[in-house]
mmCIF file of C-alpha atoms and ligand atoms in Angstrom:
data_model
loop_
_atom_site.group_PDB
_atom_site.id
_atom_site.type_symbol
_atom_site.label_atom_id
_atom_site.label_comp_id
_atom_site.label_asym_id
_atom_site.label_seq_id
_atom_site.Cartn_x
_atom_site.Cartn_y
_atom_site.Cartn_z
ATOM 1 C CA MET I 1 18.513 14.505 3.756
ATOM 2 C CA LEU I 2 19.997 11.025 3.777
ATOM 3 C CA LEU I 3 17.640 8.685 5.641
ATOM 4 C CA LEU I 4 17.618 5.064 6.701
ATOM 5 C CA GLY I 5 14.019 3.800 6.419
ATOM 6 C CA LEU I 6 12.624 0.823 8.323
ATOM 7 C CA GLU I 7 9.259 -0.810 7.594
ATOM 8 C CA THR I 8 7.730 -3.700 9.545
ATOM 9 C CA SER I 9 4.000 -2.914 9.601
ATOM 10 C CA CYS I 10 2.801 -6.218 8.172
ATOM 11 C CA ASP I 11 4.782 -9.188 6.838
ATOM 12 C CA ASP I 12 7.644 -7.598 4.883
ATOM 13 C CA THR I 13 10.832 -6.829 6.806
ATOM 14 C CA ALA I 14 12.240 -3.872 4.889
ATOM 15 C CA ALA I 15 15.061 -1.332 5.090
ATOM 16 C CA ALA I 16 16.241 1.298 2.609
ATOM 17 C CA VAL I 17 18.638 4.208 2.273
ATOM 18 C CA VAL I 18 17.143 7.187 0.423
ATOM 19 C CA ARG I 19 18.575 10.597 -0.420
ATOM 20 C CA ASP I 20 16.277 13.640 -0.577
ATOM 21 C CA GLY I 21 13.104 11.571 -0.551
ATOM 22 C CA ARG I 22 13.499 10.044 -3.993
ATOM 23 C CA THR I 23 17.015 8.831 -4.850
ATOM 24 C CA VAL I 24 17.038 5.238 -3.663
ATOM 25 C CA LEU I 25 20.555 4.087 -2.757
ATOM 26 C CA SER I 26 19.291 0.716 -1.548
ATOM 27 C CA ASN I 27 15.923 -0.943 -0.985
ATOM 28 C CA VAL I 28 15.968 -4.334 0.729
ATOM 29 C CA SER I 29 12.998 -6.455 1.664
ATOM 30 C CA ALA I 30 12.961 -9.868 3.322
ATOM 31 C CA ASN I 31 9.806 -11.538 2.126
ATOM 32 C CA GLN I 32 8.023 -13.788 4.631
ATOM 33 C CA ASP I 33 5.519 -15.380 2.226
ATOM 34 C CA ALA I 34 7.001 -18.868 2.696
ATOM 35 C CA PHE I 35 6.280 -18.719 6.435
ATOM 36 C CA HIS I 36 2.626 -17.739 5.988
ATOM 37 C CA ALA I 37 1.674 -19.571 2.784
ATOM 38 C CA LYS I 38 0.668 -22.824 4.462
ATOM 39 C CA TYR I 39 -1.850 -20.930 6.642
ATOM 40 C CA GLY I 40 -3.406 -19.196 3.611
ATOM 41 C CA GLY I 41 -2.886 -15.735 5.101
ATOM 42 C CA ILE I 42 -0.627 -13.694 7.354
ATOM 43 C CA VAL I 43 -0.276 -15.010 10.905
ATOM 44 C CA PRO I 44 0.500 -11.915 13.047
ATOM 45 C CA GLU I 45 2.457 -13.826 15.682
ATOM 46 C CA ILE I 46 4.746 -15.354 13.055
ATOM 47 C CA ALA I 47 5.171 -11.984 11.298
ATOM 48 C CA GLY I 48 6.396 -10.290 14.503
ATOM 49 C CA ARG I 49 8.855 -13.073 15.270
ATOM 50 C CA ARG I 50 10.246 -13.050 11.740
ATOM 51 C CA HIS I 51 10.736 -9.251 11.897
ATOM 52 C CA LEU I 52 12.712 -9.717 15.104
ATOM 53 C CA ALA I 53 14.905 -12.344 13.457
ATOM 54 C CA LEU I 54 15.408 -10.413 10.204
ATOM 55 C CA LEU I 55 15.401 -6.671 10.849
ATOM 56 C CA CYS I 56 19.011 -6.138 12.000
ATOM 57 C CA ALA I 57 20.438 -8.081 9.052
ATOM 58 C CA THR I 58 18.040 -6.316 6.644
ATOM 59 C CA ALA I 59 19.078 -2.854 7.902
ATOM 60 C CA GLU I 60 22.786 -3.785 7.731
ATOM 61 C CA ASP I 61 22.246 -5.079 4.215
ATOM 62 C CA ALA I 62 20.541 -1.830 3.158
ATOM 63 C CA LEU I 63 23.386 0.286 4.572
ATOM 64 C CA GLY I 64 25.982 -2.032 3.013
ATOM 65 C CA ARG I 65 24.401 -1.946 -0.446
ATOM 66 C CA ALA I 66 24.192 1.844 -0.279
ATOM 67 C CA ASN I 67 27.817 1.926 0.888
ATOM 68 C CA ILE I 68 26.752 4.205 3.721
ATOM 69 C CA ALA I 69 27.722 3.971 7.408
ATOM 70 C CA LEU I 70 25.035 4.616 10.022
ATOM 71 C CA SER I 71 27.105 7.608 11.163
ATOM 72 C CA GLU I 72 26.581 9.211 7.735
ATOM 73 C CA VAL I 73 22.763 9.229 7.694
ATOM 74 C CA ASP I 74 20.832 12.284 8.875
ATOM 75 C CA GLY I 75 18.071 10.296 10.470
ATOM 76 C CA ILE I 76 16.052 7.134 10.812
ATOM 77 C CA ALA I 77 12.494 6.910 9.488
ATOM 78 C CA VAL I 78 10.241 4.160 10.762
ATOM 79 C CA THR I 79 6.645 3.092 10.183
ATOM 80 C CA ALA I 80 4.788 3.901 13.432
ATOM 81 C CA GLY I 81 1.368 2.632 12.211
ATOM 82 C CA PRO I 82 -1.160 1.599 11.103
ATOM 83 C CA GLY I 83 -0.475 -2.132 10.954
ATOM 84 C CA LEU I 84 -0.112 -5.248 13.071
ATOM 85 C CA ILE I 85 0.983 -4.229 16.554
ATOM 86 C CA GLY I 86 3.340 -7.199 16.997
ATOM 87 C CA SER I 87 5.032 -6.260 13.723
ATOM 88 C CA LEU I 88 5.113 -2.487 14.227
ATOM 89 C CA VAL I 89 6.761 -2.679 17.662
ATOM 90 C CA ILE I 90 9.816 -4.466 16.253
ATOM 91 C CA GLY I 91 10.513 -1.672 13.752
ATOM 92 C CA VAL I 92 9.702 1.106 16.209
ATOM 93 C CA ALA I 93 11.821 -0.336 19.045
ATOM 94 C CA SER I 94 14.741 -0.901 16.661
ATOM 95 C CA ALA I 95 14.519 2.601 15.196
ATOM 96 C CA LYS I 96 14.323 4.176 18.662
ATOM 97 C CA ALA I 97 17.401 2.249 19.812
ATOM 98 C CA LEU I 98 19.352 3.132 16.656
ATOM 99 C CA ALA I 99 18.392 6.820 16.867
ATOM 100 C CA PHE I 100 19.152 7.027 20.578
ATOM 101 C CA ALA I 101 22.504 5.262 20.306
ATOM 102 C CA SER I 102 23.633 7.227 17.248
ATOM 103 C CA GLY I 103 22.149 10.599 18.232
ATOM 104 C CA LYS I 104 20.331 10.771 14.871
ATOM 105 C CA SER I 105 16.869 12.258 14.302
ATOM 106 C CA LEU I 106 13.926 9.872 14.431
ATOM 107 C CA TYR I 107 10.896 10.202 12.138
ATOM 108 C CA ALA I 108 7.630 8.354 12.824
ATOM 109 C CA VAL I 109 5.863 7.770 9.524
ATOM 110 C CA ASN I 110 2.299 6.719 8.754
ATOM 111 C CA HIS I 111 2.532 3.635 6.515
ATOM 112 C CA LEU I 112 -0.201 4.969 4.206
ATOM 113 C CA HIS I 113 1.660 8.262 3.711
ATOM 114 C CA GLY I 114 4.607 6.156 2.565
ATOM 115 C CA HIS I 115 2.412 4.565 -0.117
ATOM 116 C CA ILE I 116 1.383 8.049 -1.328
ATOM 117 C CA PHE I 117 4.970 8.992 -2.145
ATOM 118 C CA ALA I 118 5.954 5.584 -3.583
ATOM 119 C CA ALA I 119 5.098 6.766 -7.104
ATOM 120 C CA TYR I 120 7.803 9.448 -6.885
ATOM 121 C CA MET I 121 10.705 7.122 -6.068
ATOM 122 C CA ASP I 122 13.588 7.191 -8.562
ATOM 123 C CA ARG I 123 11.801 9.968 -10.484
ATOM 124 C CA ASP I 124 12.997 13.529 -11.021
ATOM 125 C CA GLU I 125 9.665 15.217 -10.508
ATOM 126 C CA GLU I 126 8.257 16.392 -7.179
ATOM 127 C CA PRO I 127 4.530 16.016 -6.377
ATOM 128 C CA ARG I 128 2.367 18.946 -7.448
ATOM 129 C CA TYR I 129 -0.656 19.408 -5.209
ATOM 130 C CA PRO I 130 -3.486 18.684 -4.797
ATOM 131 C CA LEU I 131 -3.065 14.998 -5.621
ATOM 132 C CA LEU I 132 -5.776 12.374 -5.801
ATOM 133 C CA VAL I 133 -4.434 9.046 -4.518
ATOM 134 C CA LEU I 134 -6.031 5.644 -5.018
ATOM 135 C CA LEU I 135 -4.428 3.442 -2.373
ATOM 136 C CA VAL I 136 -5.237 -0.236 -2.697
ATOM 137 C CA SER I 137 -3.435 -2.866 -0.624
ATOM 138 C CA GLY I 138 -4.076 -5.996 1.394
ATOM 139 C CA GLY I 139 -5.174 -3.952 4.396
ATOM 140 C CA HIS I 140 -6.575 -0.747 2.870
ATOM 141 C CA SER I 141 -8.615 0.565 -0.019
ATOM 142 C CA LEU I 142 -9.141 4.281 -0.065
ATOM 143 C CA LEU I 143 -9.203 7.472 -2.056
ATOM 144 C CA ALA I 144 -7.290 10.343 -0.518
ATOM 145 C CA GLU I 145 -6.965 13.986 -1.349
ATOM 146 C CA VAL I 146 -3.438 15.235 -0.632
ATOM 147 C CA GLN I 147 -3.067 19.020 -0.343
ATOM 148 C CA SER I 148 0.551 19.008 0.824
ATOM 149 C CA PRO I 149 2.984 16.476 2.360
ATOM 150 C CA THR I 150 1.344 17.050 5.726
ATOM 151 C CA ALA I 151 -2.288 17.882 4.819
ATOM 152 C CA MET I 152 -4.384 15.029 3.525
ATOM 153 C CA ARG I 153 -7.767 13.454 4.047
ATOM 154 C CA ILE I 154 -9.612 10.296 3.107
ATOM 155 C CA ILE I 155 -12.541 11.026 0.776
ATOM 156 C CA GLY I 156 -13.668 7.434 0.183
ATOM 157 C CA LYS I 157 -12.856 4.024 1.573
ATOM 158 C CA THR I 158 -13.900 0.416 1.633
ATOM 159 C CA LEU I 159 -16.854 -0.449 3.825
ATOM 160 C CA ASP I 160 -15.634 -4.038 4.295
ATOM 161 C CA ASP I 161 -12.773 -5.913 2.607
ATOM 162 C CA ALA I 162 -9.731 -4.213 1.148
ATOM 163 C CA ALA I 163 -9.240 -4.816 -2.592
ATOM 164 C CA GLY I 164 -6.130 -6.933 -1.926
ATOM 165 C CA GLU I 165 -8.052 -8.983 0.612
ATOM 166 C CA ALA I 166 -10.755 -9.626 -2.012
ATOM 167 C CA PHE I 167 -8.049 -10.753 -4.459
ATOM 168 C CA ASP I 168 -6.467 -13.041 -1.846
ATOM 169 C CA LYS I 169 -9.806 -14.582 -0.775
ATOM 170 C CA THR I 170 -10.961 -15.098 -4.351
ATOM 171 C CA ALA I 171 -7.605 -16.665 -5.218
ATOM 172 C CA ARG I 172 -8.186 -19.133 -2.418
ATOM 173 C CA LEU I 173 -11.628 -19.995 -3.815
ATOM 174 C CA LEU I 174 -9.945 -20.598 -7.154
ATOM 175 C CA GLY I 175 -7.404 -22.912 -5.499
ATOM 176 C CA LEU I 176 -4.495 -20.508 -6.031
ATOM 177 C CA PRO I 177 -1.688 -20.131 -3.443
ATOM 178 C CA PHE I 178 -1.181 -17.135 -1.114
ATOM 179 C CA PRO I 179 -0.659 -14.251 -1.760
ATOM 180 C CA GLY I 180 -3.329 -14.566 -4.397
ATOM 181 C CA GLY I 181 -3.340 -11.117 -6.042
ATOM 182 C CA PRO I 182 -0.462 -11.739 -8.450
ATOM 183 C CA GLN I 183 -1.786 -15.254 -9.188
ATOM 184 C CA VAL I 184 -5.260 -13.966 -10.094
ATOM 185 C CA ASP I 185 -3.631 -11.287 -12.248
ATOM 186 C CA ARG I 186 -1.624 -13.949 -14.120
ATOM 187 C CA LEU I 187 -4.565 -16.336 -14.538
ATOM 188 C CA ALA I 188 -6.885 -13.504 -15.629
ATOM 189 C CA ALA I 189 -4.545 -12.670 -18.498
ATOM 190 C CA THR I 190 -5.715 -15.822 -20.297
ATOM 191 C CA GLY I 191 -9.423 -15.449 -19.446
ATOM 192 C CA ARG I 192 -12.396 -13.434 -20.723
ATOM 193 C CA ALA I 193 -13.302 -10.465 -18.517
ATOM 194 C CA ASP I 194 -16.885 -10.461 -19.867
ATOM 195 C CA ALA I 195 -17.507 -14.177 -19.290
ATOM 196 C CA HIS I 196 -19.399 -13.645 -15.998
ATOM 197 C CA ALA I 197 -21.295 -10.547 -14.859
ATOM 198 C CA PHE I 198 -20.261 -10.313 -11.194
ATOM 199 C CA PRO I 199 -21.862 -7.452 -9.228
ATOM 200 C CA ARG I 200 -20.302 -3.973 -8.990
ATOM 201 C CA HIS I 201 -20.857 -2.039 -5.784
ATOM 202 C CA ARG I 202 -22.594 1.307 -6.227
ATOM 203 C CA PRO I 203 -21.921 4.017 -3.630
ATOM 204 C CA GLU I 204 -24.641 5.667 -1.588
ATOM 205 C CA SER I 205 -25.438 8.992 -3.170
ATOM 206 C CA GLY I 206 -22.758 11.590 -2.594
ATOM 207 C CA THR I 207 -20.206 9.169 -1.156
ATOM 208 C CA LEU I 208 -17.062 7.691 -2.677
ATOM 209 C CA ASN I 209 -17.001 4.556 -0.552
ATOM 210 C CA MET I 210 -16.529 1.081 -1.991
ATOM 211 C CA SER I 211 -17.320 -2.503 -1.049
ATOM 212 C CA PHE I 212 -15.932 -5.846 -2.179
ATOM 213 C CA SER I 213 -17.509 -8.398 0.148
ATOM 214 C CA GLY I 214 -20.651 -8.825 -2.024
ATOM 215 C CA LEU I 215 -18.462 -9.492 -5.053
ATOM 216 C CA LYS I 216 -16.399 -12.081 -3.203
ATOM 217 C CA THR I 217 -19.560 -13.851 -1.965
ATOM 218 C CA SER I 218 -21.021 -13.805 -5.454
ATOM 219 C CA VAL I 219 -17.865 -15.469 -6.846
ATOM 220 C CA ARG I 220 -18.079 -18.063 -4.072
ATOM 221 C CA TYR I 221 -21.752 -18.912 -4.780
ATOM 222 C CA PHE I 222 -21.004 -19.095 -8.493
ATOM 223 C CA LEU I 223 -18.049 -21.465 -7.994
ATOM 224 C CA GLU I 224 -20.214 -23.691 -5.793
ATOM 225 C CA SER I 225 -22.960 -23.865 -8.435
ATOM 226 C CA GLU I 226 -23.208 -26.473 -11.204
ATOM 227 C CA ALA I 227 -22.195 -23.902 -13.853
ATOM 228 C CA GLY I 228 -19.366 -22.672 -11.653
ATOM 229 C CA ARG I 229 -17.874 -26.122 -11.248
ATOM 230 C CA ARG I 230 -17.652 -26.405 -15.035
ATOM 231 C CA ALA I 231 -16.484 -22.812 -15.610
ATOM 232 C CA ASP I 232 -13.063 -21.955 -16.900
ATOM 233 C CA ARG I 233 -11.000 -20.696 -13.904
ATOM 234 C CA ALA I 234 -9.246 -18.090 -16.048
ATOM 235 C CA ASP I 235 -12.625 -16.624 -17.112
ATOM 236 C CA VAL I 236 -13.719 -16.417 -13.462
ATOM 237 C CA ALA I 237 -10.437 -14.719 -12.476
ATOM 238 C CA ALA I 238 -10.693 -12.222 -15.342
ATOM 239 C CA SER I 239 -14.378 -11.449 -14.638
ATOM 240 C CA PHE I 240 -13.691 -10.981 -10.906
ATOM 241 C CA GLN I 241 -10.699 -8.749 -11.612
ATOM 242 C CA ALA I 242 -12.752 -6.646 -14.042
ATOM 243 C CA ALA I 243 -15.397 -6.103 -11.346
ATOM 244 C CA VAL I 244 -12.795 -4.904 -8.807
ATOM 245 C CA VAL I 245 -11.183 -2.611 -11.362
ATOM 246 C CA ASP I 246 -14.581 -1.200 -12.411
ATOM 247 C CA VAL I 247 -15.477 -0.284 -8.817
ATOM 248 C CA LEU I 248 -12.094 1.345 -8.145
ATOM 249 C CA ILE I 249 -12.070 3.294 -11.397
ATOM 250 C CA ASP I 250 -15.713 4.351 -10.931
ATOM 251 C CA ARG I 251 -14.860 5.920 -7.538
ATOM 252 C CA LEU I 252 -11.761 7.539 -9.013
ATOM 253 C CA ARG I 253 -13.798 9.112 -11.820
ATOM 254 C CA ARG I 254 -16.462 10.352 -9.405
ATOM 255 C CA ALA I 255 -13.714 12.078 -7.379
ATOM 256 C CA LEU I 256 -12.206 13.581 -10.539
ATOM 257 C CA ASN I 257 -15.642 14.894 -11.567
ATOM 258 C CA ARG I 258 -15.919 16.728 -8.236
ATOM 259 C CA ASN I 259 -12.565 18.485 -7.965
ATOM 260 C CA ALA I 260 -9.526 19.552 -9.956
ATOM 261 C CA TYR I 261 -6.273 17.748 -9.185
ATOM 262 C CA GLN I 262 -2.723 18.113 -10.476
ATOM 263 C CA ALA I 263 -2.226 14.353 -10.760
ATOM 264 C CA ILE I 264 -3.693 10.995 -9.887
ATOM 265 C CA VAL I 265 -1.473 8.501 -8.070
ATOM 266 C CA LEU I 266 -1.982 4.766 -7.748
ATOM 267 C CA SER I 267 -0.362 2.957 -4.833
ATOM 268 C CA GLY I 268 -0.367 -0.108 -2.573
ATOM 269 C CA GLY I 269 0.219 -3.763 -3.420
ATOM 270 C CA VAL I 270 -2.815 -3.982 -5.740
ATOM 271 C CA ALA I 271 -1.311 -1.123 -7.795
ATOM 272 C CA ALA I 272 0.841 -3.885 -9.314
ATOM 273 C CA ASN I 273 -2.292 -5.317 -10.962
ATOM 274 C CA SER I 274 -1.989 -5.095 -14.740
ATOM 275 C CA ALA I 275 -5.696 -4.510 -15.495
ATOM 276 C CA LEU I 276 -5.934 -1.807 -12.825
ATOM 277 C CA GLN I 277 -2.806 -0.075 -14.116
ATOM 278 C CA ARG I 278 -4.183 -0.023 -17.668
ATOM 279 C CA ALA I 279 -7.557 1.362 -16.570
ATOM 280 C CA PHE I 280 -5.880 3.920 -14.290
ATOM 281 C CA ILE I 281 -3.600 5.218 -17.051
ATOM 282 C CA ASP I 282 -6.553 5.321 -19.494
ATOM 283 C CA THR I 283 -8.506 7.386 -16.983
ATOM 284 C CA GLY I 284 -5.606 9.839 -16.756
ATOM 285 C CA ILE I 285 -5.588 10.164 -20.549
ATOM 286 C CA GLN I 286 -9.384 10.677 -20.691
ATOM 287 C CA TYR I 287 -9.254 13.405 -18.047
ATOM 288 C CA GLY I 288 -6.052 14.963 -19.402
ATOM 289 C CA ILE I 289 -4.337 14.555 -16.039
ATOM 290 C CA THR I 290 -0.949 13.072 -15.112
ATOM 291 C CA ALA I 291 -1.403 9.482 -13.902
ATOM 292 C CA LEU I 292 1.455 8.033 -11.860
ATOM 293 C CA VAL I 293 1.971 4.356 -11.091
ATOM 294 C CA PRO I 294 4.903 3.254 -8.908
ATOM 295 C CA ALA I 295 7.494 0.778 -10.193
ATOM 296 C CA PRO I 296 6.475 -2.732 -9.028
ATOM 297 C CA ARG I 297 9.111 -2.795 -6.242
ATOM 298 C CA TYR I 298 7.520 0.332 -4.730
ATOM 299 C CA CYS I 299 3.898 -0.876 -5.063
ATOM 300 C CA THR I 300 4.205 -3.505 -2.336
ATOM 301 C CA ASP I 301 5.407 -2.625 1.140
ATOM 302 C CA ASN I 302 8.936 -1.221 1.175
ATOM 303 C CA ALA I 303 11.083 1.007 3.351
ATOM 304 C CA ALA I 304 12.149 3.450 0.618
ATOM 305 C CA MET I 305 8.653 4.962 0.615
ATOM 306 C CA ILE I 306 8.831 5.408 4.402
ATOM 307 C CA ALA I 307 12.070 7.372 4.112
ATOM 308 C CA ALA I 308 10.514 9.357 1.246
ATOM 309 C CA ALA I 309 7.505 10.381 3.336
ATOM 310 C CA ALA I 310 9.727 11.330 6.298
ATOM 311 C CA ASP I 311 11.896 13.487 4.059
ATOM 312 C CA ARG I 312 8.896 15.474 2.844
ATOM 313 C CA GLN I 313 7.072 15.641 6.183
ATOM 314 C CA GLY I 314 10.188 16.570 8.185
ATOM 315 C CA GLU I 315 9.539 18.220 11.546
ATOM 316 C CA ALA I 316 5.844 17.299 11.443
ATOM 317 C CA VAL I 317 6.786 13.652 12.017
ATOM 318 C CA ARG I 318 9.903 14.145 14.145
ATOM 319 C CA ALA I 319 9.654 11.828 17.149
ATOM 320 C CA ASP I 320 11.361 11.316 20.481
ATOM 321 C CA PRO I 321 13.582 8.187 20.625
ATOM 322 C CA LEU I 322 12.680 7.718 24.272
ATOM 323 C CA THR I 323 8.909 7.943 24.074
ATOM 324 C CA LEU I 324 7.665 7.040 20.569
ATOM 325 C CA THR I 325 5.128 4.203 20.597
ATOM 326 C CA ALA I 326 3.755 2.142 17.728
ATOM 327 C CA ASP I 327 0.076 2.808 17.017
ATOM 328 C CA PRO I 328 -1.798 0.075 15.090
ATOM 329 C CA ASN I 329 -4.610 2.590 14.466
ATOM 330 C CA LEU I 330 -2.501 5.647 13.668
ATOM 331 C CA PRO I 331 -4.922 8.210 12.147
ATOM 332 C CA PHE I 332 -4.494 9.102 8.481
ATOM 333 C CA GLU I 333 -4.736 12.837 9.026
ATOM 334 C CA LEU I 334 -1.538 14.319 10.367
ATOM 335 C CA HIS I 335 -2.761 16.608 13.124
ATOM 336 C CA ALA I 336 0.487 16.941 15.015
ATOM 337 C CA ALA I 337 3.760 15.143 15.443
ATOM 338 C CA PRO I 338 3.121 11.704 17.029
ATOM 339 C CA THR I 339 5.524 12.513 19.836
ATOM 340 C CA LYS I 340 7.075 15.962 20.043
ATOM 341 C CA VAL I 341 10.816 16.111 20.544
ATOM 342 C CA GLN I 342 11.533 17.547 23.994
ATOM 343 C CA SER I 343 14.010 20.394 23.849
HETATM 344 O O1 LIG Q 1 0.746 -3.015 0.059
HETATM 345 P P1 LIG Q 1 0.911 -4.474 0.280
HETATM 346 O O2 LIG Q 1 2.246 -5.088 -0.080
HETATM 347 O O3 LIG Q 1 0.669 -4.860 1.774
HETATM 348 C C1 LIG Q 1 -0.298 -4.234 2.562
HETATM 349 O O4 LIG Q 1 0.011 -3.149 3.126
HETATM 350 O O5 LIG Q 1 -1.412 -4.799 2.594
HETATM 351 O O6 LIG Q 1 -0.277 -5.219 -0.502
HETATM 352 C C2 LIG Q 1 -0.397 -6.614 -0.544
HETATM 353 C C3 LIG Q 1 -1.645 -6.977 -1.339
HETATM 354 C C4 LIG Q 1 -1.992 -8.460 -1.272
HETATM 355 O O7 LIG Q 1 -3.367 -8.577 -0.977
HETATM 356 C C5 LIG Q 1 -1.676 -8.950 -2.683
HETATM 357 O O8 LIG Q 1 -2.462 -10.059 -3.082
HETATM 358 C C6 LIG Q 1 -2.001 -7.726 -3.499
HETATM 359 O O9 LIG Q 1 -1.486 -6.652 -2.726
HETATM 360 N N1 LIG Q 1 -1.354 -7.751 -4.825
HETATM 361 C C7 LIG Q 1 -2.048 -7.809 -5.988
HETATM 362 C C8 LIG Q 1 -1.083 -7.892 -7.024
HETATM 363 N N2 LIG Q 1 0.172 -7.868 -6.454
HETATM 364 C C9 LIG Q 1 -0.028 -7.779 -5.103
HETATM 365 N N3 LIG Q 1 -3.365 -7.811 -6.225
HETATM 366 C C10 LIG Q 1 -3.754 -7.869 -7.507
HETATM 367 N N4 LIG Q 1 -2.896 -7.968 -8.558
HETATM 368 C C11 LIG Q 1 -1.560 -7.975 -8.373
HETATM 369 N N5 LIG Q 1 -0.729 -8.053 -9.414
HETATM 370 ZN ZN1 LIG Q 2 1.081 -1.333 2.554
#
């Protein structure tokens, strides 16, 4: 299938043209960071308005770069949730209008399912199931078991902050600009990861859940202390990053000790983190299991991954252009098509 993907769940306005779920003909993203940076975080109202201003041009750009006319695509895939409602509705309303006007199929994709397939973009291999996915972004931190493109479940998740949120908040404490994840990553490269022993969350027995709020608070108290004021910022960044990576990799290993998987997949914006990538790949080597990390452009939010998920999920996510609605709390498990096509 040749699909036009649209993604507007958070603050990236993105469109892509993808063939057969993995050959990316174009992947365009209009970054809004400049509009949110001065507020130190994403302002939902601004995000929605920017999507409205940018989406048409972004979609036209994606089609133009792929040298594909809308009449040539087989369908339109859009993120239906989860995400910010004011952002989601812009993508969903646009996709519905495009599908209705062009008579093309409409696919309503769960944003998190998109992240699962991001590691397979521009690669020749297809996923072999079951997969164990560590999805870490600004809004989510979870471990998911994926049995097939349409059967998946969350086996562990954050009890408070998402890993990306912890990076962004800690970056702020360190006086670094938003979004802080990449900045902490860069600063940490020159620091000592063993300089400060920040706490690592331990899961309740039998669970694979994680928590980052205690870590963030501990970094804050340390920075406010006498020793903290004198501490090298790079050492603090590296020690914080090591604590996040330790928690994520600990939960990954616990999951691997429980069940056999064909591969482990890292995804979400935090998947771009260099220390996490190294530890993830090392874990794959230790367990003798394929470890896949998406290319950086597919780690953060993008529309290619949305088209990729739609291609693999097909009829299960087919939606009606007249009745599809955005759902900020769209469930992770795919029980049924969000809106069945009326025949
Ligand atoms: O997946 P994503 O683009 O958006 C959401 O769906 O949330 O993830 C964005 C998050 C931000 O919190 C950002 O700081 C974090 O990913 N991030 C990183 C790195 N690059 C992006 N965190 C740590 N290290 C990085 N290199
Ligand atoms: Zn995301």
